[in-house]
Amino acid sequence: MRISRRDVLLGSAGALSAATLPFPKPAIAQSEPIKIGCLAAMTGPSSAPTIGFNRGVNFAADAINAAGGVKGRKIEIVMRDTQGDPTKAVNATQELISQAKVHAIWGPLNSGEALATTPIMARAKMPNLFPCVVDTLIDPVKFPNAFRNAPSNSQWDDAVRNYCLKVLKVKKIAVIGDTTGYGVTAVGASVAAFKKDGADVVYQANIDATQPDMTPDMLRAKNAGTEVIVVWSVSTGMEARMFNTRAAMNWDVSFVGHPSLASGDLSGLVEKPANWEKVYAIGYKSCSYDAAGKLPAKSQYLVDRLLKANVLINDTLLWWIAGGIDAIDLIAKAVQESGSTDSEGIVKYWNTLSTYPGYFGNYSFSPTQHNGYLTDEIVMSAANSAKNGTFALAPGYT
């Protein structure tokens, strides 16, 4: 019996009976867990996305295991805290491969770390899924085992730039990021793209995420005539300090950029709710509610299941949770369909996917294209409009 995606995640009777069917593998292989390594910054300034992603990962693993596992094999999550440090990520990657002997790896969740770990996984032929957005991380020739189940930074950058230039109709731009590998790369790409489209980038900077006072940079941006501030960082502490500084300066300028601008923990970091106004973060159709407050049916179904399972979603982003669920599901499905935890079988299965129905979105992969997310799913959200990790569309959308 073929186990459907719904059966695997929901634990239906069909999934339970199918999971007990014999499979022509040695007995030890049937009983061994499917080990999925997870590289996540659980602590440190880049930890905000990990909160949501980990909830999704654990939710998916629990659901699959409750349904009898994959061909009778349980999912085992092997988590390692990278602390947002590329060196720690490299060490953890090597340990997961050589000692823990995982079958696939989800993460890292930060592009600066992934830039250091992706070549290591390529040499080890380790199947790797990640949500990191730096474009160069995906190269089916150099990294044939690396797949992205989220938009690339180019897709994010296009959405941000189009919103600034075509919806807000501004021309003088400030582009600010943190000093991580991701922040530096993203700022450089964003500045180049704005200039190519005829915008005037009047200020750009990479700021240490732990810098306590944002006033000098904000003053320089204001004095340069900035009409909108584009932010590329996952550090919510840094972002909150920028919002608070804007309020102290009595400066009516919008922020547009990275999804972390809408992270739930910002509500406890801004000095007052009004400081979070006029902030527009990258969002997704699957996680956006309409004027009547309704989500797409599939997304509402997921929210209902998460709430029933007592999974907190009001302090994080639904797409982070959904992305974590989809990652574990994609690995489990690859083992299910290939009948093996071998790298070759997992990668071969991923390369056949066309509009695979995830909760975060649909994914399409091929041997020559490992960017799986569809560009037309990306929108901008009103950052402070969170409702169970979902958001209202930013002004300007119909």
Short mmCIF file of C-alpha atoms in Angstrom, two decimals:
data_model
loop_
_atom_site.label_atom_id
_atom_site.label_comp_id
_atom_site.label_asym_id
_atom_site.label_seq_id
_atom_site.Cartn_x
_atom_site.Cartn_y
_atom_site.Cartn_z
CA MET A 1 0.00 0.00 0.00
CA ARG A 2 1.33 3.40 -0.90
CA ILE A 3 1.51 5.82 2.02
CA SER A 4 0.22 9.22 1.01
CA ARG A 5 1.65 12.42 2.38
CA ARG A 6 -1.56 12.94 4.33
CA ASP A 7 -1.30 9.45 5.80
CA VAL A 8 2.32 9.90 6.85
CA LEU A 9 1.72 13.18 8.63
CA LEU A 10 -1.72 12.51 10.04
CA GLY A 11 -1.20 8.95 11.22
CA SER A 12 -4.25 7.45 9.53
CA ALA A 13 -5.18 3.80 9.74
CA GLY A 14 -3.91 3.38 6.18
CA ALA A 15 -0.49 4.64 7.15
CA LEU A 16 -0.36 2.37 10.19
CA SER A 17 -1.20 -0.74 8.23
CA ALA A 18 1.18 0.14 5.40
CA ALA A 19 3.99 0.76 7.85
CA THR A 20 3.75 -2.85 9.02
CA LEU A 21 4.18 -4.39 5.57
CA PRO A 22 7.43 -6.39 5.16
CA PHE A 23 10.18 -4.82 3.10
CA PRO A 24 13.06 -6.78 1.52
CA LYS A 25 15.86 -5.35 3.64
CA PRO A 26 17.97 -6.97 6.35
CA ALA A 27 16.18 -7.05 9.71
CA ILE A 28 18.63 -4.66 11.31
CA ALA A 29 17.94 -2.07 8.59
CA GLN A 30 14.20 -2.39 9.21
CA SER A 31 14.55 -1.62 12.90
CA GLU A 32 17.21 1.06 12.80
CA PRO A 33 15.90 4.62 13.12
CA ILE A 34 16.13 7.06 10.25
CA LYS A 35 18.56 9.60 11.63
CA ILE A 36 18.06 13.19 10.52
CA GLY A 37 20.75 15.60 11.59
CA CYS A 38 19.62 19.15 12.38
CA LEU A 39 22.03 22.09 12.40
CA ALA A 40 20.36 25.05 14.09
CA ALA A 41 21.40 28.18 15.97
CA MET A 42 19.38 27.38 19.08
CA THR A 43 21.25 30.07 21.03
CA GLY A 44 22.92 33.32 20.04
CA PRO A 45 21.78 36.40 18.08
CA SER A 46 20.63 34.38 15.06
CA SER A 47 18.35 32.03 16.98
CA ALA A 48 14.93 33.55 16.15
CA PRO A 49 14.17 31.34 13.11
CA THR A 50 15.23 28.20 14.97
CA ILE A 51 12.31 28.52 17.41
CA GLY A 52 9.77 28.03 14.65
CA PHE A 53 11.74 25.61 12.49
CA ASN A 54 12.40 23.29 15.46
CA ARG A 55 8.74 23.20 16.40
CA GLY A 56 7.93 22.12 12.87
CA VAL A 57 10.70 19.51 12.84
CA ASN A 58 9.58 17.96 16.12
CA PHE A 59 5.90 18.10 15.18
CA ALA A 60 6.55 16.29 11.88
CA ALA A 61 8.78 13.65 13.45
CA ASP A 62 6.24 12.98 16.21
CA ALA A 63 3.40 12.69 13.67
CA ILE A 64 5.32 10.28 11.46
CA ASN A 65 6.44 8.16 14.42
CA ALA A 66 2.92 8.08 15.83
CA ALA A 67 1.77 6.71 12.47
CA GLY A 68 4.25 3.83 12.74
CA GLY A 69 7.26 5.53 11.17
CA VAL A 70 8.49 4.97 7.63
CA LYS A 71 8.28 1.29 6.72
CA GLY A 72 8.32 0.60 10.43
CA ARG A 73 11.40 2.76 11.06
CA LYS A 74 11.15 5.67 13.47
CA ILE A 75 12.46 9.13 12.74
CA GLU A 76 15.24 10.20 15.11
CA ILE A 77 16.16 13.89 15.21
CA VAL A 78 19.83 14.49 16.03
CA MET A 79 20.03 18.17 16.94
CA ARG A 80 23.21 20.25 17.18
CA ASP A 81 23.36 23.88 18.35
CA THR A 82 25.62 25.89 16.02
CA GLN A 83 25.07 29.15 17.95
CA GLY A 84 25.14 30.91 14.58
CA ASP A 85 28.90 30.29 14.37
CA PRO A 86 30.23 28.85 11.06
CA THR A 87 33.13 27.15 12.87
CA LYS A 88 30.76 25.39 15.26
CA ALA A 89 28.53 24.48 12.32
CA VAL A 90 31.48 22.88 10.53
CA ASN A 91 32.44 20.87 13.61
CA ALA A 92 28.84 19.76 14.13
CA THR A 93 28.50 18.76 10.48
CA GLN A 94 31.60 16.60 10.61
CA GLU A 95 30.41 14.97 13.84
CA LEU A 96 26.93 14.26 12.45
CA ILE A 97 28.44 12.60 9.38
CA SER A 98 31.35 10.64 10.88
CA GLN A 99 30.11 9.79 14.38
CA ALA A 100 26.32 10.12 14.55
CA LYS A 101 26.11 8.68 11.02
CA VAL A 102 22.94 10.50 10.08
CA HIS A 103 21.16 9.69 6.82
CA ALA A 104 20.31 13.28 5.86
CA ILE A 105 20.80 16.76 7.27
CA TRP A 106 18.32 19.63 7.67
CA GLY A 107 20.17 22.93 7.94
CA PRO A 108 22.05 24.99 8.79
CA LEU A 109 19.33 27.60 9.05
CA ASN A 110 21.71 30.53 8.57
CA SER A 111 23.43 31.21 5.25
CA GLY A 112 26.72 32.23 6.84
CA GLU A 113 26.97 28.77 8.37
CA ALA A 114 25.75 27.01 5.23
CA LEU A 115 28.47 28.64 3.16
CA ALA A 116 30.97 26.77 5.34
CA THR A 117 29.13 23.44 5.64
CA THR A 118 27.68 22.84 2.16
CA PRO A 119 31.03 21.85 0.58
CA ILE A 120 31.65 19.40 3.44
CA MET A 121 28.31 17.72 2.87
CA ALA A 122 28.97 17.62 -0.88
CA ARG A 123 32.24 15.75 -0.35
CA ALA A 124 30.48 13.30 1.99
CA LYS A 125 27.54 12.92 -0.44
CA MET A 126 25.20 13.78 2.42
CA PRO A 127 21.60 14.63 1.37
CA ASN A 128 21.00 18.16 2.58
CA LEU A 129 17.88 20.33 2.77
CA PHE A 130 18.06 23.91 4.01
CA PRO A 131 16.10 27.19 3.96
CA CYS A 132 19.20 29.39 3.53
CA VAL A 133 18.80 32.05 0.89
CA VAL A 134 22.29 32.89 -0.45
CA ASP A 135 22.11 32.05 -4.15
CA THR A 136 25.52 30.40 -4.49
CA LEU A 137 24.58 27.69 -1.99
CA ILE A 138 22.59 25.98 -4.72
CA ASP A 139 24.68 24.56 -7.56
CA PRO A 140 23.66 21.08 -8.77
CA VAL A 141 27.10 20.56 -10.31
CA LYS A 142 29.23 21.56 -7.32
CA PHE A 143 26.71 20.51 -4.64
CA PRO A 144 24.53 17.78 -6.22
CA ASN A 145 23.10 16.73 -2.85
CA ALA A 146 22.04 20.23 -1.62
CA PHE A 147 18.41 21.33 -2.04
CA ARG A 148 16.65 24.54 -0.99
CA ASN A 149 13.06 24.31 0.29
CA ALA A 150 12.64 28.09 0.61
CA PRO A 151 13.10 31.06 -1.71
CA SER A 152 16.58 32.19 -2.70
CA ASN A 153 17.83 35.61 -1.70
CA SER A 154 17.35 36.74 -5.31
CA GLN A 155 13.66 35.90 -5.00
CA TRP A 156 13.42 37.73 -1.67
CA ASP A 157 15.39 40.65 -3.06
CA ASP A 158 13.11 40.94 -6.08
CA ALA A 159 10.03 41.01 -3.84
CA VAL A 160 11.49 43.68 -1.55
CA ARG A 161 12.79 45.84 -4.39
CA ASN A 162 9.54 45.66 -6.36
CA TYR A 163 7.55 46.62 -3.27
CA CYS A 164 9.78 49.62 -2.54
CA LEU A 165 9.93 50.91 -6.11
CA LYS A 166 6.52 49.95 -7.49
CA VAL A 167 4.22 50.05 -4.47
CA LEU A 168 5.81 52.55 -2.07
CA LYS A 169 7.22 54.40 -5.10
CA VAL A 170 10.38 55.57 -3.35
CA LYS A 171 13.76 56.22 -4.98
CA LYS A 172 16.22 56.96 -2.15
CA ILE A 173 17.11 53.75 -0.39
CA ALA A 174 19.20 52.79 2.65
CA VAL A 175 20.29 49.14 2.77
CA ILE A 176 21.43 47.79 6.15
CA GLY A 177 22.49 44.30 7.22
CA ASP A 178 24.39 42.61 10.01
CA THR A 179 28.01 41.49 9.77
CA THR A 180 27.34 37.77 9.26
CA GLY A 181 28.21 36.11 5.97
CA TYR A 182 24.55 36.32 5.07
CA GLY A 183 24.23 39.99 5.99
CA VAL A 184 27.26 41.04 3.96
CA THR A 185 26.25 39.01 0.91
CA ALA A 186 22.62 40.13 1.03
CA VAL A 187 23.45 43.83 1.34
CA GLY A 188 25.84 43.65 -1.60
CA ALA A 189 23.31 41.91 -3.83
CA SER A 190 20.47 44.23 -2.78
CA VAL A 191 22.46 47.39 -3.42
CA ALA A 192 23.52 46.19 -6.88
CA ALA A 193 19.94 45.27 -7.84
CA PHE A 194 18.49 48.59 -6.63
CA LYS A 195 21.08 50.52 -8.60
CA LYS A 196 20.41 48.42 -11.70
CA ASP A 197 16.73 49.37 -11.45
CA GLY A 198 17.58 53.07 -11.26
CA ALA A 199 17.17 53.62 -7.52
CA ASP A 200 19.54 55.87 -5.55
CA VAL A 201 21.17 53.90 -2.72
CA VAL A 202 22.03 56.83 -0.47
CA TYR A 203 23.34 54.74 2.45
CA GLN A 204 24.52 51.18 3.04
CA ALA A 205 26.03 49.52 6.10
CA ASN A 206 26.76 46.25 7.82
CA ILE A 207 26.28 46.58 11.58
CA ASP A 208 27.39 44.23 14.34
CA ALA A 209 24.14 42.68 15.60
CA THR A 210 25.24 43.27 19.20
CA GLN A 211 25.87 47.00 18.68
CA PRO A 212 23.82 48.69 21.43
CA ASP A 213 23.32 52.12 19.85
CA MET A 214 21.87 52.40 16.35
CA THR A 215 21.72 56.20 16.43
CA PRO A 216 24.89 56.92 14.39
CA ASP A 217 23.84 54.72 11.47
CA MET A 218 20.23 55.88 11.58
CA LEU A 219 21.31 59.54 11.61
CA ARG A 220 23.60 58.98 8.62
CA ALA A 221 20.75 57.31 6.74
CA LYS A 222 18.35 60.14 7.57
CA ASN A 223 20.82 62.87 6.65
CA ALA A 224 21.38 61.16 3.30
CA GLY A 225 17.69 61.63 2.46
CA THR A 226 16.60 58.00 2.91
CA GLU A 227 12.95 57.33 2.02
CA VAL A 228 12.90 53.64 3.02
CA ILE A 229 15.27 51.40 5.00
CA VAL A 230 15.80 47.90 3.62
CA VAL A 231 17.00 45.44 6.27
CA TRP A 232 18.83 42.13 5.72
CA SER A 233 19.37 40.43 9.09
CA VAL A 234 17.93 37.66 11.26
CA SER A 235 18.83 39.53 14.47
CA THR A 236 15.59 40.73 16.02
CA GLY A 237 17.49 42.52 18.78
CA MET A 238 19.28 44.68 16.24
CA GLU A 239 16.03 45.32 14.37
CA ALA A 240 14.17 46.34 17.53
CA ARG A 241 16.91 48.83 18.40
CA MET A 242 16.56 50.32 14.92
CA PHE A 243 12.78 50.67 15.34
CA ASN A 244 13.20 52.26 18.78
CA THR A 245 15.82 54.66 17.44
CA ARG A 246 13.53 55.67 14.56
CA ALA A 247 10.83 56.55 17.10
CA ALA A 248 13.27 58.51 19.28
CA MET A 249 14.31 60.47 16.17
CA ASN A 250 10.63 61.11 15.32
CA TRP A 251 11.44 59.91 11.81
CA ASP A 252 8.54 58.73 9.65
CA VAL A 253 10.36 56.23 7.45
CA SER A 254 9.34 52.66 6.56
CA PHE A 255 11.37 49.48 7.08
CA VAL A 256 11.12 46.75 4.43
CA GLY A 257 12.99 43.46 4.29
CA HIS A 258 13.86 40.16 5.91
CA PRO A 259 11.08 37.93 7.36
CA SER A 260 12.57 38.32 10.83
CA LEU A 261 11.19 41.89 10.84
CA ALA A 262 7.90 40.19 11.68
CA SER A 263 9.21 37.78 14.32
CA GLY A 264 6.96 37.51 17.37
CA ASP A 265 9.72 38.23 19.88
CA LEU A 266 9.95 41.80 18.55
CA SER A 267 6.78 42.63 20.46
CA GLY A 268 8.76 42.27 23.69
CA LEU A 269 11.79 44.15 22.35
CA VAL A 270 10.21 47.35 21.01
CA GLU A 271 9.74 50.04 23.63
CA LYS A 272 6.11 50.57 22.59
CA PRO A 273 3.82 48.95 20.01
CA ALA A 274 3.80 52.05 17.80
CA ASN A 275 7.51 51.55 17.13
CA TRP A 276 6.62 48.46 15.10
CA GLU A 277 4.36 50.36 12.71
CA LYS A 278 5.31 50.87 9.03
CA VAL A 279 7.47 47.74 9.03
CA TYR A 280 6.92 45.37 6.09
CA ALA A 281 8.47 41.92 6.05
CA ILE A 282 8.80 39.28 3.37
CA GLY A 283 5.85 36.94 3.61
CA TYR A 284 4.05 34.24 1.67
CA LYS A 285 0.62 33.64 0.24
CA SER A 286 0.35 30.39 2.21
CA CYS A 287 0.79 32.34 5.45
CA SER A 288 -1.24 35.48 4.65
CA TYR A 289 -4.84 36.12 5.67
CA ASP A 290 -7.31 38.11 3.62
CA ALA A 291 -9.37 41.18 4.55
CA ALA A 292 -11.84 38.90 6.32
CA GLY A 293 -9.02 37.37 8.35
CA LYS A 294 -9.16 34.00 6.55
CA LEU A 295 -6.17 31.87 5.61
CA PRO A 296 -5.99 29.51 2.63
CA ALA A 297 -7.83 26.31 3.59
CA LYS A 298 -4.70 24.15 3.74
CA SER A 299 -2.92 26.62 5.99
CA GLN A 300 -5.90 26.89 8.32
CA TYR A 301 -5.95 23.11 8.56
CA LEU A 302 -2.29 23.13 9.63
CA VAL A 303 -2.90 25.88 12.20
CA ASP A 304 -5.79 23.90 13.68
CA ARG A 305 -3.62 20.78 13.98
CA LEU A 306 -0.76 22.69 15.57
CA LEU A 307 -3.03 24.33 18.12
CA LYS A 308 -4.65 20.99 18.93
CA ALA A 309 -1.16 19.56 19.54
CA ASN A 310 -0.34 22.53 21.83
CA VAL A 311 2.38 23.79 19.51
CA LEU A 312 2.96 27.48 20.17
CA ILE A 313 2.67 29.57 17.02
CA ASN A 314 1.89 33.06 18.31
CA ASP A 315 5.53 33.96 19.04
CA THR A 316 7.09 32.82 15.79
CA LEU A 317 6.32 32.60 12.05
CA LEU A 318 4.06 29.97 10.56
CA TRP A 319 6.31 29.60 7.53
CA TRP A 320 9.22 28.65 9.77
CA ILE A 321 7.11 25.92 11.36
CA ALA A 322 5.73 24.80 7.99
CA GLY A 323 9.22 24.76 6.47
CA GLY A 324 10.47 22.52 9.26
CA ILE A 325 7.53 20.16 8.76
CA ASP A 326 8.11 20.04 5.01
CA ALA A 327 11.83 19.29 5.46
CA ILE A 328 11.24 16.23 7.62
CA ASP A 329 8.38 15.13 5.37
CA LEU A 330 10.58 15.42 2.26
CA ILE A 331 13.27 13.27 3.85
CA ALA A 332 10.77 10.69 5.12
CA LYS A 333 9.03 10.57 1.76
CA ALA A 334 12.36 10.05 -0.03
CA VAL A 335 13.14 7.06 2.19
CA GLN A 336 9.59 5.75 1.72
CA GLU A 337 9.68 5.97 -2.07
CA SER A 338 13.29 4.89 -2.64
CA GLY A 339 13.08 2.12 -0.06
CA SER A 340 16.48 3.10 1.27
CA THR A 341 18.36 5.57 3.43
CA ASP A 342 21.20 5.58 0.90
CA SER A 343 22.23 9.02 -0.29
CA GLU A 344 21.77 8.10 -3.93
CA GLY A 345 18.16 7.01 -3.44
CA ILE A 346 17.18 10.10 -1.43
CA VAL A 347 18.73 12.54 -3.89
CA LYS A 348 17.30 10.69 -6.88
CA TYR A 349 13.80 10.94 -5.44
CA TRP A 350 14.09 14.67 -4.71
CA ASN A 351 15.23 15.24 -8.28
CA THR A 352 11.91 13.87 -9.57
CA LEU A 353 9.59 16.19 -7.64
CA SER A 354 7.25 18.51 -9.50
CA THR A 355 4.94 20.83 -7.52
CA TYR A 356 5.29 18.62 -4.44
CA PRO A 357 2.53 19.79 -2.04
CA GLY A 358 4.12 21.12 1.12
CA TYR A 359 2.52 23.24 3.81
CA PHE A 360 4.88 26.16 3.23
CA GLY A 361 4.38 25.93 -0.51
CA ASN A 362 4.78 23.67 -3.51
CA TYR A 363 8.27 22.44 -4.41
CA SER A 364 9.73 21.49 -7.78
CA PHE A 365 13.20 19.98 -8.16
CA SER A 366 15.11 18.43 -11.05
CA PRO A 367 18.68 17.23 -11.64
CA THR A 368 19.55 20.73 -12.88
CA GLN A 369 17.38 22.85 -10.55
CA HIS A 370 17.59 22.55 -6.78
CA ASN A 371 15.79 25.80 -5.99
CA GLY A 372 12.39 24.37 -5.19
CA TYR A 373 10.21 27.30 -4.08
CA LEU A 374 7.96 29.19 -6.51
CA THR A 375 8.55 32.96 -6.81
CA ASP A 376 4.90 33.89 -7.22
CA GLU A 377 4.22 32.65 -3.67
CA ILE A 378 6.20 35.57 -2.16
CA VAL A 379 4.43 38.72 -0.92
CA MET A 380 5.10 41.46 1.65
CA SER A 381 3.39 41.42 5.05
CA ALA A 382 2.47 44.03 7.64
CA ALA A 383 5.06 42.97 10.22
CA ASN A 384 3.02 43.74 13.34
CA SER A 385 -0.17 42.05 12.13
CA ALA A 386 0.75 38.56 13.37
CA LYS A 387 -2.10 36.22 14.16
CA ASN A 388 -0.94 32.70 15.01
CA GLY A 389 2.20 33.26 12.98
CA THR A 390 0.35 34.55 9.92
CA PHE A 391 0.04 38.09 8.62
CA ALA A 392 -2.07 40.62 6.79
CA LEU A 393 -0.79 41.65 3.39
CA ALA A 394 1.20 44.89 3.36
CA PRO A 395 -0.52 48.01 1.97
CA GLY A 396 -0.77 48.08 -1.80
CA TYR A 397 -1.90 44.50 -2.49
CA THR A 398 -5.42 43.71 -3.63
#
